[in-house]
XYZ file of C-alpha atoms in Angstrom:
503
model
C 36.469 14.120 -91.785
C 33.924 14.993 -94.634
C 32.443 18.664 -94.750
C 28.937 19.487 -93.461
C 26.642 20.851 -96.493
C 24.508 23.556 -95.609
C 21.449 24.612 -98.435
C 18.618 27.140 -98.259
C 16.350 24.810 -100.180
C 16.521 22.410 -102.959
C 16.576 24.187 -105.667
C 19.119 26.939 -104.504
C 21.852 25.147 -102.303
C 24.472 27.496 -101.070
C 26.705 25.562 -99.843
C 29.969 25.627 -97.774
C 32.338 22.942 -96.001
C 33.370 23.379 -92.440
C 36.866 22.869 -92.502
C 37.710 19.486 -90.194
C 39.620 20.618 -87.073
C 43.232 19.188 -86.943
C 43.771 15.836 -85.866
C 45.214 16.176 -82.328
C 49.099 14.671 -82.515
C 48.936 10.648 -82.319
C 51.278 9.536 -79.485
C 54.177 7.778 -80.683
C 54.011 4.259 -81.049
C 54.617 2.167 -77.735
C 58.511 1.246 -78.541
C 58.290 -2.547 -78.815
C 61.167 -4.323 -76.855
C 63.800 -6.620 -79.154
C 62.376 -10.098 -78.398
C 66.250 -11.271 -78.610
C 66.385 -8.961 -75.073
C 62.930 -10.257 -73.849
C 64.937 -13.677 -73.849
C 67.945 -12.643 -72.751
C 66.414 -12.408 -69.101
C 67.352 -15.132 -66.776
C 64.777 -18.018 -65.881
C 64.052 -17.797 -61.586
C 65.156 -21.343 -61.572
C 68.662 -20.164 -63.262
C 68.549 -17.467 -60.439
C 67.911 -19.443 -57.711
C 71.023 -21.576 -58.566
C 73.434 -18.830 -58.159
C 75.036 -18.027 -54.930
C 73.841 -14.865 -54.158
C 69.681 -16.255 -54.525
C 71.176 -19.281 -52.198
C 72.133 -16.883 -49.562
C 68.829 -14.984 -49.543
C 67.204 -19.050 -48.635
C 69.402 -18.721 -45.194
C 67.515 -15.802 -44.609
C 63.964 -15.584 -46.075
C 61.846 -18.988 -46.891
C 62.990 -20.317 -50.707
C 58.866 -20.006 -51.570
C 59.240 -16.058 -50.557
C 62.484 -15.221 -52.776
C 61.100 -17.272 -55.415
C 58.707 -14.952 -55.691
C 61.056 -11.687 -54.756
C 62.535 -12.676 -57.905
C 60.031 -13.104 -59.738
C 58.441 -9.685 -59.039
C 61.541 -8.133 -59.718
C 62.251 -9.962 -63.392
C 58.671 -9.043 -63.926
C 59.106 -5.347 -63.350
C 62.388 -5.375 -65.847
C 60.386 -7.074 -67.991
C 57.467 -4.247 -68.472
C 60.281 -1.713 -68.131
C 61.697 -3.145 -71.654
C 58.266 -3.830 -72.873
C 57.484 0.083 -72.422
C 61.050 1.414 -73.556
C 62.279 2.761 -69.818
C 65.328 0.596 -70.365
C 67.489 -0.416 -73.010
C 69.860 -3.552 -73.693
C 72.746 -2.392 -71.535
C 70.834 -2.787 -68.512
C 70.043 -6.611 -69.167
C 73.245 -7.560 -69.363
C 74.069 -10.930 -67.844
C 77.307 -9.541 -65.908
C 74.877 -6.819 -64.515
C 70.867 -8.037 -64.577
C 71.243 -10.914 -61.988
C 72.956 -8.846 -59.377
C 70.543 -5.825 -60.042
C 67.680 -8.879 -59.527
C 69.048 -10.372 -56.729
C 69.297 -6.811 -54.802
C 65.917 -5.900 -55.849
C 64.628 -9.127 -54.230
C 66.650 -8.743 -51.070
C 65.178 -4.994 -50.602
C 61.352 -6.050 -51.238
C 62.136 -9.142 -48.544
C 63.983 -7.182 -46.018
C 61.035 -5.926 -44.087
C 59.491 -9.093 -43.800
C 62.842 -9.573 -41.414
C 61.733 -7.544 -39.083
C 58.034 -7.543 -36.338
C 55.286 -5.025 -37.263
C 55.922 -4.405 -33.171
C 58.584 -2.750 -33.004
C 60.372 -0.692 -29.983
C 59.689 2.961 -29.969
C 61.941 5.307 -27.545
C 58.695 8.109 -26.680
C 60.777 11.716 -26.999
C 56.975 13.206 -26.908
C 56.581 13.945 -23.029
C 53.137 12.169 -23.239
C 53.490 9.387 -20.423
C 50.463 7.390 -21.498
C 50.802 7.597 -25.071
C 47.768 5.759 -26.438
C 49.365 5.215 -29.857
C 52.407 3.654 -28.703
C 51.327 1.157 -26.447
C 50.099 3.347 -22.957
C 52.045 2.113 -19.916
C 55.500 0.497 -20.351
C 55.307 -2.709 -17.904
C 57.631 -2.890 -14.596
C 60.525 -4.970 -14.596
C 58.613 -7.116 -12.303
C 55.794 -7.556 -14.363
C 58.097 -8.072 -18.038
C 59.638 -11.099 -15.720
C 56.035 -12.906 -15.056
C 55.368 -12.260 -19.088
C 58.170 -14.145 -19.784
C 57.687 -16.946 -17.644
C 54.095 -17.517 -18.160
C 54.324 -17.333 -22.158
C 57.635 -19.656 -21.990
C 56.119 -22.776 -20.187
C 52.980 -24.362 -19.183
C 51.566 -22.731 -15.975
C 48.881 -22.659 -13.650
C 46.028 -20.550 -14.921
C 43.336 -22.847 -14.058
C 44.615 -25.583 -12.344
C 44.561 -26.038 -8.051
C 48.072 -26.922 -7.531
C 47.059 -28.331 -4.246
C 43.821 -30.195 -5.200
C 44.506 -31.418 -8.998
C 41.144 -30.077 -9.683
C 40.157 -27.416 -12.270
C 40.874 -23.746 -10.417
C 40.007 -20.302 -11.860
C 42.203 -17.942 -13.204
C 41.262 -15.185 -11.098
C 42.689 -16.354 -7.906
C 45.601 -14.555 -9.384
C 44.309 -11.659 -8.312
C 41.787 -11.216 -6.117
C 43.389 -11.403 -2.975
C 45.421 -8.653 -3.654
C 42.511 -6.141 -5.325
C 40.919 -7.147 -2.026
C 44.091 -5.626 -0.029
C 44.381 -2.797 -2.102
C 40.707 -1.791 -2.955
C 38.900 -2.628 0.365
C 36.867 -4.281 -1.896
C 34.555 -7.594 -1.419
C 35.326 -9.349 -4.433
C 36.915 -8.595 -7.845
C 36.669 -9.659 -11.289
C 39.354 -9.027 -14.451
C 38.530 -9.244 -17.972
C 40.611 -7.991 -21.427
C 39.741 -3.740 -21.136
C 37.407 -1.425 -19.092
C 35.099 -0.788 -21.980
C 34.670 -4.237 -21.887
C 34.474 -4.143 -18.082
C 31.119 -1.301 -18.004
C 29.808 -3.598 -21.249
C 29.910 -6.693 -19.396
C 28.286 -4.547 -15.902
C 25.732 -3.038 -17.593
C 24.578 -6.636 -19.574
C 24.703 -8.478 -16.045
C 23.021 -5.679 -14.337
C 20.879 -3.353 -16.038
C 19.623 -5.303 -19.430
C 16.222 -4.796 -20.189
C 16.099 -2.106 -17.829
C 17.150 1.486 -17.481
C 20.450 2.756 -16.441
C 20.370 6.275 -15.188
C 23.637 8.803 -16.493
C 24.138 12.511 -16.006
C 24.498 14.523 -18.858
C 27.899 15.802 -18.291
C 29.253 12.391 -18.528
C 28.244 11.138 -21.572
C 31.544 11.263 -22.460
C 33.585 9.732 -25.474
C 36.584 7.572 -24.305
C 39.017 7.694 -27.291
C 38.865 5.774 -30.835
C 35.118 7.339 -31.362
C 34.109 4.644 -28.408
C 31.143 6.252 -26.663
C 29.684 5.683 -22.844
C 26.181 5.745 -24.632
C 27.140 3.071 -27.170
C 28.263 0.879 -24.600
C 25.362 0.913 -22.440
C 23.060 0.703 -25.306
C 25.353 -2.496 -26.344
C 24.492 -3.846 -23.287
C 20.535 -3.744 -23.796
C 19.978 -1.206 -21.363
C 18.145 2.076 -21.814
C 19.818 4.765 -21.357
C 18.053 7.591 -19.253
C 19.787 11.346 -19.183
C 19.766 13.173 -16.161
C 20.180 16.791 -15.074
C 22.160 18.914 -17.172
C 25.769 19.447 -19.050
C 26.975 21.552 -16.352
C 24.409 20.733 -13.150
C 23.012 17.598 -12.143
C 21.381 16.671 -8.685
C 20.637 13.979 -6.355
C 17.398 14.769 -6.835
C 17.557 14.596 -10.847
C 18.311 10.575 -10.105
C 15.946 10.312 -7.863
C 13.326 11.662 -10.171
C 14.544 9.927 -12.800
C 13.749 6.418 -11.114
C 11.214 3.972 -12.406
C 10.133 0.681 -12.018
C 12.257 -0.311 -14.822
C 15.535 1.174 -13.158
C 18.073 -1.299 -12.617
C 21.660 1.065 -12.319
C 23.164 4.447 -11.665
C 25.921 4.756 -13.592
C 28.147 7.180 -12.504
C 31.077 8.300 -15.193
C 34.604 9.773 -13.961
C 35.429 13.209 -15.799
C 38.749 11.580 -16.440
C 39.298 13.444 -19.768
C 37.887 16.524 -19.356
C 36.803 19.026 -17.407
C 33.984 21.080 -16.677
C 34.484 24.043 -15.036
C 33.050 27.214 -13.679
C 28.964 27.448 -12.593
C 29.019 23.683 -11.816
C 27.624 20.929 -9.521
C 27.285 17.222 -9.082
C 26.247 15.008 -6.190
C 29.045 13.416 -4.135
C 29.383 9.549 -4.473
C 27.946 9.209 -0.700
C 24.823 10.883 -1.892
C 24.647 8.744 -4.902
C 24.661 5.302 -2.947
C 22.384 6.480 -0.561
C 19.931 6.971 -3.030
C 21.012 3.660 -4.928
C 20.497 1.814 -1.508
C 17.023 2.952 -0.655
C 15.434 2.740 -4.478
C 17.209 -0.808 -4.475
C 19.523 0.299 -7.668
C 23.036 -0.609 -8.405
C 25.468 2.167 -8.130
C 28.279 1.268 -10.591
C 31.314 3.319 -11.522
C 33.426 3.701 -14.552
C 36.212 5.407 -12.785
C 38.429 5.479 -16.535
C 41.931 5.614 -16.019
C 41.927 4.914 -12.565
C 44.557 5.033 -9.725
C 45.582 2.744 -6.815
C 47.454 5.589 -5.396
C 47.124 9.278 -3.765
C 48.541 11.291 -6.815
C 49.232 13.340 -4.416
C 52.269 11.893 -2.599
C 54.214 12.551 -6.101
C 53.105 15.828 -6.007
C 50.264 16.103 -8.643
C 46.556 16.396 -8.220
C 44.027 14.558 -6.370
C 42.175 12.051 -8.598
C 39.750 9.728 -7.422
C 40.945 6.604 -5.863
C 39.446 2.964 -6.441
C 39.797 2.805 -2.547
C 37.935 6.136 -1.837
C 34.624 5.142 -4.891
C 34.939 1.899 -3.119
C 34.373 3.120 0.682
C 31.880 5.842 -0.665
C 29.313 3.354 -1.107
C 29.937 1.915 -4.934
C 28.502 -1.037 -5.715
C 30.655 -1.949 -9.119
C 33.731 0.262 -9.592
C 35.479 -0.233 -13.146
C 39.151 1.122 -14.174
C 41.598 0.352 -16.653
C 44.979 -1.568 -15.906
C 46.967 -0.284 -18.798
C 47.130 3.743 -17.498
C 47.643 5.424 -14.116
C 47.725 1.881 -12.355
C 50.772 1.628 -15.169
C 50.096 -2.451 -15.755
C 48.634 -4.241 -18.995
C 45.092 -3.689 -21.194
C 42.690 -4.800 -18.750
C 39.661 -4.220 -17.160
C 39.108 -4.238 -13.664
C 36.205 -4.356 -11.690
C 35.872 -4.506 -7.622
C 32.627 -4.084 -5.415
C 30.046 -6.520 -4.176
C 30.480 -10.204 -4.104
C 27.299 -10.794 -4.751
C 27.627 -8.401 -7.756
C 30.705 -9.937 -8.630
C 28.871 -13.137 -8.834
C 26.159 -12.357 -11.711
C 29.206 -10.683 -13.985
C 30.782 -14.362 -13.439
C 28.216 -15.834 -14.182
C 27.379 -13.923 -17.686
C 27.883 -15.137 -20.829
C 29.666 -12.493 -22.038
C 32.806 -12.992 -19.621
C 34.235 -15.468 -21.921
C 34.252 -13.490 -24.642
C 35.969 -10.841 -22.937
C 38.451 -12.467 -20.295
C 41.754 -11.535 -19.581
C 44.834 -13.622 -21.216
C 47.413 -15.539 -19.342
C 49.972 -13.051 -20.491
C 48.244 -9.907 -19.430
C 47.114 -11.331 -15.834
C 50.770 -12.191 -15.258
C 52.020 -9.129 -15.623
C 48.878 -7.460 -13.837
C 49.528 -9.772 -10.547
C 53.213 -8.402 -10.844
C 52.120 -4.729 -11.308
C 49.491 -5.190 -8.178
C 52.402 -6.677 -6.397
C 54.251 -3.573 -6.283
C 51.077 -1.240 -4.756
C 52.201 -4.121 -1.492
C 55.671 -2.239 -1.189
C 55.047 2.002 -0.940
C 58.850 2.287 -0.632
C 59.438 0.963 -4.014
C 55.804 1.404 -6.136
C 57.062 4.514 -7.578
C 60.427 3.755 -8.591
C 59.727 0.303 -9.650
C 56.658 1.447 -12.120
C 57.924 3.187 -15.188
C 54.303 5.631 -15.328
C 54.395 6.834 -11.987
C 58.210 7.126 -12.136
C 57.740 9.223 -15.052
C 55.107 11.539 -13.314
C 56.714 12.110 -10.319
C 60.297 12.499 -12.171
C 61.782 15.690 -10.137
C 63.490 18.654 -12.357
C 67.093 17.847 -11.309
C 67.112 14.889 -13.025
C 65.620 15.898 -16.214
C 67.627 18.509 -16.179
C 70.834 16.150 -16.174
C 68.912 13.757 -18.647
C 68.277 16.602 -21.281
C 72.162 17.672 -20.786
C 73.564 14.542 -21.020
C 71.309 14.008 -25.022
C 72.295 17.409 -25.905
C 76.153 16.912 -25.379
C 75.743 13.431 -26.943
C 74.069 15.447 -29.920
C 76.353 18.217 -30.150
C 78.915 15.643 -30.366
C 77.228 14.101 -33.826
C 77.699 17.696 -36.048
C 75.560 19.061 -38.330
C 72.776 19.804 -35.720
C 71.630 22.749 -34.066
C 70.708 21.344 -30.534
C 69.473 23.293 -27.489
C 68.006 22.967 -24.361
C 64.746 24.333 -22.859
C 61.750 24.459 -20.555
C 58.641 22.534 -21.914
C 55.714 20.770 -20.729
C 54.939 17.304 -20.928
C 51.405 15.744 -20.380
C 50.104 12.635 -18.156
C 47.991 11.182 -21.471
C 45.907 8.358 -21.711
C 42.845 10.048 -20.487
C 44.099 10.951 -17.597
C 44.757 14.446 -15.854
C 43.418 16.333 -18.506
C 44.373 19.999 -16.663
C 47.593 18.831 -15.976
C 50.703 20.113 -17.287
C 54.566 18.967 -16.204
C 57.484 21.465 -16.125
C 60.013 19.420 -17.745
C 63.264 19.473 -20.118
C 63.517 19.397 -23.415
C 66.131 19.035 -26.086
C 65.053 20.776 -29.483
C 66.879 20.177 -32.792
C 67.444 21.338 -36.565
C 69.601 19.404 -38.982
C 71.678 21.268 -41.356
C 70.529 20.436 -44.828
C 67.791 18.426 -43.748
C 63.960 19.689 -42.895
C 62.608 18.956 -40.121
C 59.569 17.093 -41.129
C 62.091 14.480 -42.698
C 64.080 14.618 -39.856
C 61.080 13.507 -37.598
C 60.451 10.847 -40.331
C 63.583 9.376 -40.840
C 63.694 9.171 -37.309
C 60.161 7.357 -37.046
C 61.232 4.991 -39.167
C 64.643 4.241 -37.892
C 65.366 1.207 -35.667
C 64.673 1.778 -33.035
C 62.211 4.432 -33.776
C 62.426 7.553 -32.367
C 59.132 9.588 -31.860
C 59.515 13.811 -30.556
C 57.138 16.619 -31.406
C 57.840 19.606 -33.681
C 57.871 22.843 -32.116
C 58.974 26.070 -33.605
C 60.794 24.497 -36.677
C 62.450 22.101 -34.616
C 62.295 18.630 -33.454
C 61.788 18.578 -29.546
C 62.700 15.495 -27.490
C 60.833 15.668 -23.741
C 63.216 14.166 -21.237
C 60.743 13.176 -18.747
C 59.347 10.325 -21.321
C 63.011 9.351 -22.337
C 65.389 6.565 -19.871
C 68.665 7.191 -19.486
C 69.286 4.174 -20.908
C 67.333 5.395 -24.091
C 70.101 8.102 -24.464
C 72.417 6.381 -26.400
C 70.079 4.995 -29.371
C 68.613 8.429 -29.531
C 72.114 9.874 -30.690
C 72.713 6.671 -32.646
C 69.683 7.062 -34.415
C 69.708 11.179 -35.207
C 73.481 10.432 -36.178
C 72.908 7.303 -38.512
C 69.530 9.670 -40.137
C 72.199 12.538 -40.842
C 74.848 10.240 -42.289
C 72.202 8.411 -44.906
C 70.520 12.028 -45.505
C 74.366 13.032 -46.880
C 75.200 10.178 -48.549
C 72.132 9.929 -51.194
């Protein structure tokens, strides 16, 4: 760099040269590979001749290990290029092995379903993440039969004609809802969208403030009835609202009350609300349409397994509701769907919507919702024979002699503290948010290994095991574990320590 030149004026120049800073160091140059090794590497046709490449085609389609291999001679190929490796590691006796296994690793997971089993060790019964309600035996059984053959979703067996697919069910919603008529479609958001656009588009639907309530996955009560093109009108307050706040409320433009079931939360303290009797009186004389997103939803008295009253589809039905809505895939412990009972005449218009199609329920899922509704028949075996409510109404005893049995299976593994304690599981899913279950738990600290990685390793083991960290230590809640889930729980934790030793 040249000096700068400073002068006072032309004819005087005093003059001095900045000295240039030093040039900062210049990197190396990139090492440039030896094009004799560049050569050296196998062609993927050559590779796919040998043995070992022909044994990855039994396993993974010859288009997909073409190109395994072909990523992996590519990555040896910038490592020489950038001087990470040298000559010894292309050797022919070692390269096409080292290719071949770095092919088989990149294609492994394409072996195996996204879906995957999951054993829950959280205590959450209606885990939204992992899948809500595990299906009855019953109900895996009608799966399996109606994805495995042709059926009769919409066919009349006895006529030859066209039927509809909801025959499947309505009988038996009738039976167990007191309801008129019924109508199933793919979820209950979808259930209140497809009410409200039947019912109360272009119009006003009335809502109390304290149940403008967000549903999970930022999905909004608002935002659904606004999707279905009607206005939404708040009444009363967050903590009070009246039968008289609807009733003022009503315009000419009014088409629905929409009445919201706390499902998630609770207010508490200096509250009130009208009772649903109160609400369909009012409905009746102003010639509105009571309708009622009831969330979760239960077919049965909570109370006969010895937890607390929640609203029953029967009891919103006999209050006076005109449109009750509730999910399939929570309490009622069946598949996603959306069910909605009431008025036939009701009924009729949500038929009769355009929107249905978009949102009707699958052959799979009303299968194995005719075969969970089957069960509500037969009090003597509903709870047993439904894996959610079994789970709820589990008694202490046997979690006691479920968390035993995992500990002494753990204990038996080494290199594990494992105990055994009190805890509290939770009903999930939106459901019985004040709820908590006494319950067992099994907690657990790996020598050597943290217990972040722990839960990890476990997470990502087959089949995955999912607990909660508590106190440093891995907790696994007995009432959300199957005895028959025992086994791969110690098979997993003992196949996690083994790998964690052996790196």
């Amino acid at each position: 760099m040249e000096g700068v030149r400073f002068g006072a004026s032309p004819s005087t120049w005093h003059s001095m040269t900045l000295a240039a800073p030093p040039s900062p160091a210049r990197p190396p140059p990139a090492p440039i590979a030896d094009p004799a090794l560049l050569r050296a590497l196998p062609q993927v046709q050559k590779l796919m001749e040998t043995e070992a490449a022909r044994e990855l085609t039994v396993l993974f389609p010859r288009q997909a290990v073409v190109g395994a291999l072909r990523d992996a001679l590519d990555a040896v190929r910038r490592a020489l290029l950038a001087g990470d490796i040298g000559g010894d590691a292309v050797s022919p006796e070692s390269l096409n092995g080292t290719l071949i296994a770095a092919a088989r690793g990149a294609l492994e997971p394409s072996r195996h379903r996204h879906l995957r089993r999951v054993i829950n060790g959280t205590g959450i019964v209606i885990h939204t993440n992992l899948g809500r309600a595990p299906l009855a035996e019953d109900a895996v059984a009608a799966v399996a039969e109606a994805a495995s053959a042709y059926s009769n979703l919409e066919f009349d067996l006895e006529s030859g004609e066209r039927g509809s697919r909801y025959v499947a069910v309505t009988g038996l919603l009738h039976e167990l809802t007191g309801a008129e008529a019924s109508l199933v479609v793919n979820n209950n958001a979808a259930a209140v969208l497809l009410a409200v656009s039947a019912i109360a588009q272009g119009g006003e639907a009335l809502v109390s403030r304290s149940e403008l309530v967000e549903i999970g996955g930022s999905f909004r009560v608002p935002d659904v009835i606004r999707q279905g093109g009607a206005r939404l009108v708040e009444v009363g307050t967050t903590n009070k609202t009246r039968a008289s706040d609807y009733e003022a409320a009503v315009t000419s433009d009014t088409r629905a009350i929409v009445k919201v079931h706390q499902s998630n939360y609770r207010i508490v303290g200096f509250t009130s609300a009208p009772a649903m009797t109160e609400l369909a009186a009012l409905a009746r004389a102003r010639g509105l349409v009571l309708m009622e997103d009831l969330g979760s939803g239960t077919l049965l008295d909570l109370r006969t397994i010895g937890l607390p009253h929640e609203p029953t589809v029967r009891e919103s039905v006999a209050a006076g509701a005109d449109l009750v809505m509730f999910s399939g895939d929570k309490l009622l412990g069946g598949p996603q769907a959306g069910i909605v009972v009431g008025r036939k005449d009701l009924i009729g218009i949500l038929k009769a919507h355009p929107l249905l199609r978009a949102v009707r329920i699958d052959k799979l899922s009303l299968a194995a919702l005719e075969a969970t509704l089957k069960l509500y028949r037969d009090p003597a075996r509903l709870v047993a024979a439904v894996p959610v409510l079994a789970m709820l109404a589990a008694p202490m005893p046997v979690l006691e002699r479920r968390a035993e049995d995992l500990a002494a299976r753990l204990r038996g593994i080494g290199g594990l503290e494992v105990d055994t304690a009190d805890g509290n599981s939770y009903s999930g899913g939106g459901s019985l948010p004040e709820t908590t279950l006494p319950t067992r738990i099994v907690a657990i600290r790996a020598n050597g290994l943290g217990t972040a990685e722990l839960a990890r390793r476990l997470r990502l083991h087959r089949p995955a095991v999912v607990g909660r960290i508590a106190g440093g230590r891995l907790t696994l809640d007995a009432r959300t574990l199957d005895d028959r889930d025992l086994p791969a729980v110690a098979g997993a934790v003992g196949t996690v320590l083994v790998e964690s030793v052996t790196e």
